[in-house]
Amino acid sequence: MAKQNVAEQFVDILARAGVKRLYGVVGDSLNPVVDAIRRNPAIDWIHVRHEETAAFAAGAEAQITGSLAACAGSCGPGNLHLINGLYDAHRSMAPVLALASHIPSSEIGLGYFQETHPELLFQECSHYNEMISNPEQMPRLLQTAIQHAIGRGGVSVVSMPGDVASKPAPEKSIEHALVTARPTVRPGDDEIDKLCRMVDEAKRVTLFCGSGTAGAHAEVMEFAEKIKSPVGHALRGKEWIQYDNPYDVGMSGLLGYGAAYEATNECDLLVLLGTDFPYNAFLPDDVKIVQVDVRPEHLGRRSKLDLAVWGDVRETLRCLTPRVQPKSDRKFLDRMLKKHANALEGVVKAYTRKVEKHVPIHPEYVASVLDEMADEDAVFTVDTGMNNVWAARYLTPNGKRRVIGSFSHGSMANALPQAIGAQFTDLNRQVVAMSGDGGFSMLMGDFLTLVQYDLPVKVVLFNNSSLGMVELEMLVAGLPSYGTTNKNPDFAAIARAAGAYGVRVEKPKQLQSALKDAFKYKGPALVDVVTDPNALSIPPKISADMVTGFALSASKIVLDGGVGRMLQMARSNLRNVPRP
């Protein structure tokens, strides 16, 4: 039996850690690893057109599966292209292992062709970032990198010179046991007792939920029912907590809607569950606040806390709910539910009036129709910008759908590459990329990756020929818009030329049939929808602090926008409010 080299051993360890694919662009120093993948049936090499796409795709795969995903870049410029997607994965707590291939080990530090220093470049977007300098070091170092990525939730970067990858692996290498899943974290009894007392003493409690409530829907609902609490959420908490929620009062923040702002500011006790909500201007400064988070470094970095609880949301509530005293007074909850429904009733007119005749097409209308026509278990990937608004207000969660975006890092061009990673996890599941024309054109080359692998991703392009979010930022600052207009081609024609399905929609009456045909098509498809560039949005509550430097705050010059089927949900929840 032929002796393994380091690259082959590297690939074997990734396979044992559950990695199914390695996304990247092949080249020079990376060649030994790619050749090892060619000969290993357990892992596929996914050839993308840009390494940034590779990192975004790996991050999306990790978010869908909850398992380790991987990407790679060749030395210097190759692995440098990974960095933006790795920042996004790291800030999304997606377990990703990145291989940064390196120049020949004998040339490091001598200004060699394409030389960079990966151990410095990736420091801020990783939990672990080290270089393999000899074969004996590799197995333990890779194991450590894998355990950092999975255990801490985020990115690990391993750099390896191409000549080291080609060397013989150690004859007596040890097969290490690998960590492939994260444990749950239970708070101590003292913290549970303190939290219990605070909940019992408060007359009005509000729960505000983030992505840390994933897998804890039942526990949050049971707790909210026992203490008669309204439940609001951040954008990343929407998919986990909004569905089947009779206590829902909407979303707070600059993309917010409904009564979440009032509920968080008019309570006696605000309980932050699994959220690292970044906009502290929306959080109260005269209310007691408790934060529950599995990452202790997140506790208290947004607001002053009266109690910090280090723990998994589900385990914390399982300990807490049986101990708290049930509350019978629903006055606060019912008042917030009514405010929520009234707030949603007040904004629907902005997009319902003569919508089927409005040209250019209302993007709100596009999002609403898309929400109704998409599969019950669809995965939506959402570009940063105005598409975040339409996703937040129109996509209806149901416990089966997923919504992935660059919600923490805020990068452009994320939707298409994230759709690639999401689709590879299940070729039979519907994946829809909600792309803006600015984001799509930035990494448009990887539309060819859809065609190359015949991935059935459906790209719904909100084409307003502008960088709408940036234009709004300029307006907020009192500046005339400049440099924000895109002179776009017929994107549908480009899709057809690439070998995919493409259709252009310029009138509202064409939209449903175009989406239906695209969804029926077996391969990749693009629906280029020409939308109104003047359709913008504002949060439900704003102040001078909130408008500074952020696009969605221009209250005096934009429409309110709509809220899709969330109004129906709010009306439904009102049926639970006792009549006087």
XYZ file of C-alpha atoms in Angstrom:
580
model
C 0.000 0.000 0.000
C 1.397 3.402 -1.024
C 2.463 5.711 1.757
C 0.210 8.717 2.422
C 1.435 12.241 1.977
C 0.414 15.114 4.261
C -2.272 16.366 1.871
C -3.944 12.933 1.803
C -3.827 12.703 5.580
C -5.269 16.234 5.812
C -8.214 15.270 3.596
C -8.801 12.046 5.550
C -9.060 13.993 8.818
C -11.542 16.444 7.279
C -13.655 13.517 6.091
C -13.648 11.975 9.575
C -14.815 15.347 10.933
C -17.860 15.171 8.645
C -16.752 17.553 5.897
C -18.497 16.646 2.619
C -17.159 19.346 0.313
C -14.214 21.713 -0.034
C -15.129 24.933 -1.883
C -12.353 26.842 -3.614
C -10.278 27.684 -6.685
C -7.427 25.308 -7.469
C -3.882 26.545 -7.980
C -0.153 25.919 -7.438
C 0.355 25.513 -3.672
C -3.119 24.014 -3.285
C -2.633 21.357 -5.977
C -1.531 18.518 -3.655
C -4.673 18.891 -1.533
C -7.001 19.059 -4.537
C -5.348 15.975 -6.007
C -5.860 14.173 -2.692
C -9.560 15.079 -2.851
C -9.724 13.742 -6.426
C -8.701 10.351 -5.063
C -10.879 10.411 -1.949
C -14.549 9.469 -2.502
C -15.630 10.931 0.846
C -15.091 14.591 -0.136
C -15.977 16.557 -3.269
C -14.025 19.489 -4.624
C -16.415 22.322 -5.529
C -14.809 24.603 -8.069
C -16.177 28.148 -7.748
C -15.160 31.211 -9.768
C -14.081 33.383 -6.806
C -12.705 32.367 -3.412
C -15.033 34.821 -1.646
C -17.875 32.701 -2.969
C -16.164 29.611 -1.541
C -16.150 31.067 1.968
C -19.737 32.317 1.748
C -20.882 28.926 0.435
C -19.104 27.055 3.233
C -20.613 29.402 5.825
C -24.116 28.845 4.457
C -23.654 25.071 4.399
C -22.523 25.154 8.027
C -25.561 27.231 9.019
C -27.957 24.835 7.278
C -26.425 21.602 8.594
C -24.935 22.749 11.894
C -21.849 20.720 10.942
C -18.323 21.646 9.927
C -17.891 22.968 6.374
C -14.665 23.862 4.592
C -13.163 26.120 1.948
C -9.703 26.706 0.538
C -7.582 29.226 -1.320
C -4.163 28.977 -2.914
C -1.200 31.024 -1.715
C -1.290 34.807 -1.469
C -4.123 36.366 -3.502
C -6.053 33.100 -3.593
C -6.550 32.705 0.137
C -6.772 36.477 0.603
C -10.009 36.409 -1.416
C -11.535 34.170 1.276
C -11.433 36.819 3.956
C -14.782 38.577 3.491
C -16.784 35.365 3.448
C -14.835 34.128 6.469
C -15.684 37.291 8.383
C -19.331 36.615 7.651
C -19.131 32.966 8.733
C -17.262 33.882 11.902
C -19.733 36.575 12.927
C -22.601 34.174 12.157
C -21.019 31.519 14.430
C -20.869 29.085 11.501
C -18.275 26.320 12.009
C -15.950 26.659 9.012
C -12.435 25.328 8.453
C -10.444 27.375 5.930
C -7.261 26.098 4.324
C -4.981 28.990 3.375
C -2.366 27.389 1.181
C 1.065 29.030 1.447
C 4.241 29.659 -0.544
C 7.184 27.203 -0.282
C 8.288 26.973 3.323
C 11.924 27.796 2.481
C 10.853 31.153 1.011
C 8.619 32.441 3.812
C 9.755 35.843 5.040
C 11.883 36.614 1.964
C 9.375 38.579 -0.136
C 8.670 35.648 -2.452
C 6.184 35.859 -5.332
C 2.604 36.046 -3.964
C 3.820 36.030 -0.372
C 1.395 37.143 2.321
C 1.179 36.256 6.009
C -2.061 34.293 6.600
C -1.330 33.950 10.318
C -1.711 37.746 10.526
C -4.365 38.343 7.872
C -7.019 36.039 9.321
C -6.453 36.767 12.983
C -9.571 38.886 13.479
C -11.994 36.577 11.680
C -11.072 33.300 13.363
C -10.951 31.529 16.701
C -7.816 29.678 15.632
C -5.220 30.591 13.020
C -1.956 28.664 12.741
C 0.511 27.416 10.151
C 1.586 23.817 9.600
C 5.363 23.920 9.207
C 6.192 20.200 9.293
C 4.383 16.886 8.683
C 4.519 15.691 12.295
C 2.634 18.788 13.435
C -0.271 18.478 11.001
C -2.670 15.941 12.582
C -2.748 17.578 16.009
C -2.891 21.096 14.616
C -5.776 20.266 12.256
C -7.627 18.509 15.071
C -7.215 21.606 17.258
C -8.489 23.824 14.445
C -11.548 21.621 13.930
C -12.370 21.627 17.632
C -12.098 25.410 17.807
C -14.454 25.872 14.849
C -17.058 23.441 16.160
C -16.697 24.046 19.878
C -16.665 27.836 19.797
C -18.806 28.302 16.698
C -16.891 30.166 14.009
C -13.860 30.001 11.756
C -10.541 28.226 12.074
C -7.793 28.919 9.547
C -4.973 26.515 8.808
C -2.184 27.701 6.504
C 0.042 25.077 4.892
C 2.897 25.492 2.385
C 2.477 23.455 -0.752
C 5.802 21.675 -0.260
C 4.749 20.541 3.233
C 1.495 19.184 1.796
C 3.502 17.046 -0.651
C 5.799 15.514 1.989
C 5.274 11.971 3.327
C 2.993 11.780 6.324
C 4.445 10.393 9.568
C 4.460 6.594 9.586
C 2.892 6.258 13.019
C 0.378 9.066 12.986
C -2.264 8.904 15.711
C -5.962 8.863 14.819
C -7.319 11.426 17.223
C -10.901 11.403 18.463
C -12.602 14.448 16.945
C -15.214 16.736 18.453
C -18.056 17.039 15.924
C -20.888 18.555 18.023
C -21.283 21.281 20.638
C -22.556 20.577 24.146
C -25.354 22.461 25.864
C -24.478 24.870 28.672
C -26.587 25.042 31.807
C -26.346 28.081 34.134
C -25.564 27.560 37.796
C -28.352 27.313 40.370
C -27.473 30.713 41.825
C -28.053 32.437 38.484
C -31.323 30.558 37.941
C -32.515 31.545 41.426
C -31.649 35.211 40.840
C -33.400 35.228 37.489
C -36.435 33.512 38.982
C -36.721 36.197 41.677
C -36.445 38.998 39.115
C -39.182 37.473 36.940
C -41.454 36.927 39.936
C -40.997 40.512 41.146
C -41.689 42.121 37.748
C -45.259 42.949 36.740
C -44.477 43.406 33.051
C -41.872 41.136 31.406
C -40.866 41.210 27.732
C -38.809 38.557 25.949
C -36.583 39.658 23.075
C -35.170 36.761 21.065
C -32.264 36.242 18.683
C -30.711 33.355 16.782
C -29.719 31.755 20.089
C -33.330 30.606 20.437
C -32.796 28.077 17.632
C -34.209 24.784 18.877
C -35.910 26.466 21.851
C -39.241 27.505 20.324
C -41.334 25.283 22.584
C -39.467 26.413 25.712
C -39.862 30.117 24.853
C -43.590 29.699 24.198
C -44.099 27.818 27.469
C -42.233 30.498 29.410
C -44.099 33.356 27.701
C -47.443 31.726 28.474
C -46.578 31.215 32.125
C -45.496 34.827 32.710
C -47.864 36.448 30.147
C -45.026 38.060 28.228
C -44.979 39.637 24.769
C -42.241 38.187 22.554
C -40.246 40.319 20.136
C -37.295 39.309 18.017
C -34.230 40.514 16.151
C -33.822 39.731 12.442
C -31.746 36.596 13.081
C -34.354 35.395 15.573
C -37.257 35.703 13.129
C -37.026 32.220 11.607
C -36.785 30.543 15.015
C -39.386 32.350 17.083
C -42.039 34.152 15.022
C -44.038 31.159 13.785
C -46.817 29.608 15.913
C -46.316 32.442 18.369
C -49.472 33.904 19.977
C -47.299 36.398 21.884
C -45.545 37.876 18.827
C -45.141 41.667 18.798
C -42.790 41.917 15.831
C -39.229 42.978 15.299
C -37.231 45.852 16.742
C -34.315 47.697 15.223
C -33.836 49.671 12.048
C -35.682 47.041 10.009
C -38.354 46.708 12.669
C -42.139 46.718 12.570
C -45.044 46.308 14.955
C -44.910 46.814 18.724
C -41.560 45.239 19.602
C -40.033 48.621 20.393
C -42.874 49.550 22.763
C -42.822 46.131 24.405
C -39.094 46.336 25.146
C -39.276 49.905 26.425
C -42.491 49.781 28.480
C -41.818 46.648 30.514
C -40.395 46.302 34.038
C -38.004 43.531 33.029
C -36.510 42.868 29.606
C -35.106 39.367 29.074
C -32.720 39.104 26.121
C -32.617 35.498 24.935
C -29.764 34.436 22.657
C -29.356 37.787 20.945
C -26.363 39.997 20.321
C -28.662 42.742 18.998
C -26.252 45.502 17.881
C -28.458 48.619 17.935
C -28.371 49.717 21.550
C -30.304 52.901 20.690
C -33.398 50.685 20.499
C -32.797 49.134 23.916
C -34.164 50.854 27.048
C -31.914 52.542 29.594
C -34.484 52.739 32.410
C -35.617 49.097 32.519
C -34.062 46.126 34.299
C -32.338 43.902 31.744
C -31.297 40.246 31.904
C -29.307 38.616 29.118
C -29.025 34.881 28.513
C -26.321 33.835 26.068
C -24.183 30.786 25.407
C -21.186 33.027 24.632
C -20.108 34.856 27.771
C -18.206 37.495 25.809
C -21.557 38.706 24.433
C -23.025 39.373 27.854
C -23.427 43.086 28.561
C -21.607 44.428 25.540
C -24.731 46.168 24.192
C -26.390 47.465 27.355
C -25.964 47.595 31.104
C -27.218 44.337 32.617
C -28.866 43.736 35.950
C -28.129 40.029 35.563
C -25.885 38.147 33.130
C -26.706 34.471 32.613
C -24.196 32.267 30.821
C -26.127 29.411 29.303
C -27.922 27.837 26.391
C -31.407 29.382 26.007
C -33.214 26.054 25.895
C -31.462 24.610 28.939
C -31.842 27.866 30.859
C -35.595 27.982 30.274
C -35.967 24.306 31.112
C -34.450 25.108 34.495
C -36.254 28.416 34.962
C -39.849 27.863 33.832
C -40.809 25.300 36.492
C -39.504 27.617 39.234
C -41.225 30.903 38.338
C -44.633 31.789 39.705
C -47.353 31.885 37.029
C -48.770 35.317 36.279
C -52.470 35.838 35.677
C -52.482 39.512 34.671
C -52.535 39.770 30.859
C -53.047 43.540 30.646
C -49.537 44.340 29.426
C -49.457 41.423 26.981
C -52.889 42.210 25.543
C -52.086 45.910 25.182
C -48.923 45.081 23.237
C -50.768 42.598 21.010
C -53.328 45.273 20.160
C -50.604 47.852 19.492
C -48.851 45.370 17.254
C -51.951 44.649 15.181
C -52.802 48.353 14.926
C -49.275 49.205 13.822
C -49.413 46.616 11.068
C -52.878 47.713 9.942
C -51.507 51.233 9.475
C -48.771 50.360 6.996
C -50.380 47.930 4.569
C -51.880 50.667 2.412
C -48.457 51.734 1.174
C -48.126 48.683 -1.033
C -51.681 47.472 -1.592
C -53.074 50.473 -3.473
C -53.195 49.770 -7.242
C -50.252 47.428 -6.805
C -51.078 45.356 -9.875
C -50.796 48.435 -12.090
C -47.764 50.096 -10.508
C -44.743 50.263 -12.836
C -41.908 49.926 -11.954
C -43.060 47.079 -9.737
C -43.255 47.550 -5.969
C -40.497 45.370 -4.455
C -42.877 44.764 -1.521
C -45.289 43.141 -3.951
C -42.517 40.933 -5.351
C -41.543 39.777 -1.859
C -45.170 39.119 -0.933
C -45.840 36.993 -4.023
C -42.544 35.164 -3.580
C -43.444 34.336 0.015
C -46.770 32.852 -1.067
C -45.364 30.827 -3.959
C -42.197 29.430 -2.380
C -42.113 25.954 -0.849
C -42.982 25.349 2.780
C -39.395 24.249 3.476
C -37.607 26.675 1.161
C -34.223 28.160 2.022
C -33.981 31.883 1.315
C -30.617 33.594 1.022
C -30.932 37.366 1.230
C -28.656 40.105 -0.063
C -27.713 42.930 2.264
C -29.518 46.208 1.617
C -33.180 46.751 0.901
C -33.634 43.002 0.393
C -33.063 42.620 4.126
C -36.133 44.796 4.653
C -38.326 42.810 2.288
C -37.182 39.514 3.834
C -37.784 40.790 7.365
C -41.279 42.008 6.572
C -42.578 39.528 3.992
C -41.016 36.097 4.418
C -43.270 34.011 6.624
C -41.437 31.560 8.899
C -43.069 28.245 9.740
C -40.405 26.182 11.501
C -39.315 24.536 8.233
C -38.056 27.443 6.167
C -34.599 28.920 6.603
C -33.515 32.515 6.019
C -29.787 33.165 5.695
C -28.067 36.452 5.026
C -25.088 38.535 6.029
C -27.111 39.746 9.001
C -24.156 40.299 11.348
C -21.364 41.230 8.928
C -23.520 43.175 6.452
C -21.622 42.304 3.290
C -22.889 42.894 -0.221
C -23.070 40.015 -2.701
C -23.772 37.266 -0.164
C -27.063 35.824 -1.472
C -25.839 34.014 -4.604
C -22.785 32.314 -3.012
C -24.745 31.389 0.107
C -27.384 29.813 -2.134
C -24.659 27.622 -3.656
C -23.690 26.233 -0.251
C -27.315 25.823 0.822
C -28.246 23.960 -2.354
C -25.368 21.487 -2.145
C -26.715 20.262 1.204
C -29.911 19.040 -0.487
C -30.385 19.135 -4.248
C -34.117 18.481 -3.877
C -34.823 21.367 -1.511
C -35.924 24.677 -2.972
C -33.293 27.398 -2.550
C -34.161 30.983 -3.480
C -31.575 33.765 -3.643
C -33.192 37.168 -3.044
C -30.541 39.244 -4.791
C -30.188 42.949 -5.405
C -28.749 44.074 -8.712
C -25.728 45.594 -6.942
C -24.934 42.480 -4.925
C -25.643 40.070 -7.772
C -23.412 41.886 -10.251
C -20.553 42.017 -7.715
C -20.109 38.207 -7.728
C -22.094 37.463 -10.881
C -19.341 35.209 -12.186
C -20.456 32.509 -9.807
C -23.804 32.241 -11.524
C -21.687 30.048 -13.796
C -21.088 27.747 -10.828
C -24.840 27.096 -10.728
C -24.705 26.139 -14.392
C -21.527 24.061 -14.055
C -23.029 21.870 -11.313
C -26.625 22.187 -12.560
C -27.680 23.499 -9.159
C -31.419 24.286 -9.169
C -31.028 27.607 -7.319
C -33.674 30.195 -8.210
C -32.314 33.749 -8.252
C -35.045 36.367 -7.838
C -33.332 39.620 -8.763
C -34.767 42.830 -7.283
C -33.446 45.104 -10.016
C -33.888 48.786 -9.164
C -30.718 49.875 -11.022
C -29.342 51.546 -7.918
C -27.536 50.998 -4.634
C -30.717 51.881 -2.740
C -29.314 51.463 0.750
C -26.318 53.691 0.037
C -28.537 56.280 -1.629
C -30.642 56.396 1.505
C -27.548 56.843 3.664
C -26.639 59.890 1.610
C -30.118 61.324 1.988
C -29.992 60.868 5.755
C -26.708 62.785 5.824
C -28.213 65.602 3.736
C -26.095 64.714 0.700
C -27.280 64.415 -2.905
C -27.110 60.850 -4.187
C -23.968 60.299 -6.222
C -22.356 57.186 -7.654
C -25.328 55.010 -6.716
C -26.849 54.368 -10.151
C -26.218 51.082 -11.949
C -26.452 50.856 -15.730
C -27.640 47.272 -15.863
C -27.847 44.792 -18.719
C -30.731 42.426 -19.301
C -29.739 39.930 -16.590
C -32.241 37.364 -17.883
C -30.513 37.382 -21.270
C -27.170 36.837 -19.532
C -28.654 33.869 -17.655
C -29.919 32.343 -20.887
C -26.566 32.901 -22.578
C -24.908 31.063 -19.686
C -27.184 28.063 -20.211
C -29.736 28.713 -17.454
C -33.389 29.694 -17.469
C -33.886 33.463 -17.544
C -36.948 35.683 -17.695
C -37.357 39.446 -17.309
C -40.425 40.867 -15.564
C -41.400 44.502 -16.079
C -45.128 44.422 -15.266
C -46.804 43.122 -12.094
C -49.202 40.876 -13.990
C -46.211 38.932 -15.378
C -44.746 38.137 -11.969
C -46.698 35.084 -10.807
C -46.349 33.153 -14.047
C -42.632 34.016 -14.253
C -41.996 32.710 -10.739
C -44.110 29.626 -11.353
C -42.182 28.733 -14.516
C -38.827 29.375 -12.845
C -39.741 27.202 -9.853
C -40.824 24.381 -12.170
C -37.567 24.510 -14.119
C -35.240 21.674 -13.100
C -31.986 23.612 -13.209
C -30.731 27.087 -12.273
C -33.071 29.970 -13.057
C -33.029 33.753 -12.819
C -36.076 36.019 -12.633
C -35.002 39.606 -13.342
C -37.708 41.834 -11.829
C -37.530 45.550 -12.597
C -38.514 47.214 -9.304
C -39.232 50.738 -8.120
C -36.027 52.435 -6.878
C -38.103 54.832 -4.742
C -39.536 52.088 -2.531
C -37.708 52.514 0.759
C -38.432 51.805 4.398
C -38.283 53.217 7.921
C -38.329 51.664 11.390
C -41.429 52.093 13.552
C -39.650 54.261 16.141
C -36.777 56.632 15.440
C -34.701 59.195 17.285
C -31.778 61.430 16.407
C -29.345 58.793 17.694
C -30.894 56.095 15.532
C -30.643 57.986 12.252
C -26.939 58.738 12.470
C -24.992 56.887 9.786
C -27.565 54.218 8.983
C -29.528 53.869 5.812
C -32.936 52.769 7.023
C -33.586 55.841 9.149
C -34.736 58.505 6.711
C -38.174 58.969 8.207
C -39.099 62.127 6.318
C -38.468 60.940 2.783
C -39.600 57.312 2.538
C -42.647 55.100 2.554
C -43.674 52.955 5.489
C -43.696 49.746 3.481
C -45.867 46.742 4.177
C -45.720 43.676 6.332
C -47.163 40.855 4.240
C -48.853 37.952 5.997
C -47.620 39.111 9.395
C -50.772 41.218 9.615
C -52.825 38.026 9.366
C -50.748 36.514 12.179
C -51.289 39.578 14.352
C -55.032 39.516 13.737
C -55.047 35.831 14.615
C -53.288 36.489 17.899
C -55.834 39.152 18.787
C -58.417 36.387 19.048
C -56.576 35.280 22.190
C -57.138 38.656 23.848
C -60.102 38.404 26.246
C -62.978 40.746 25.455
C -63.976 43.190 28.216
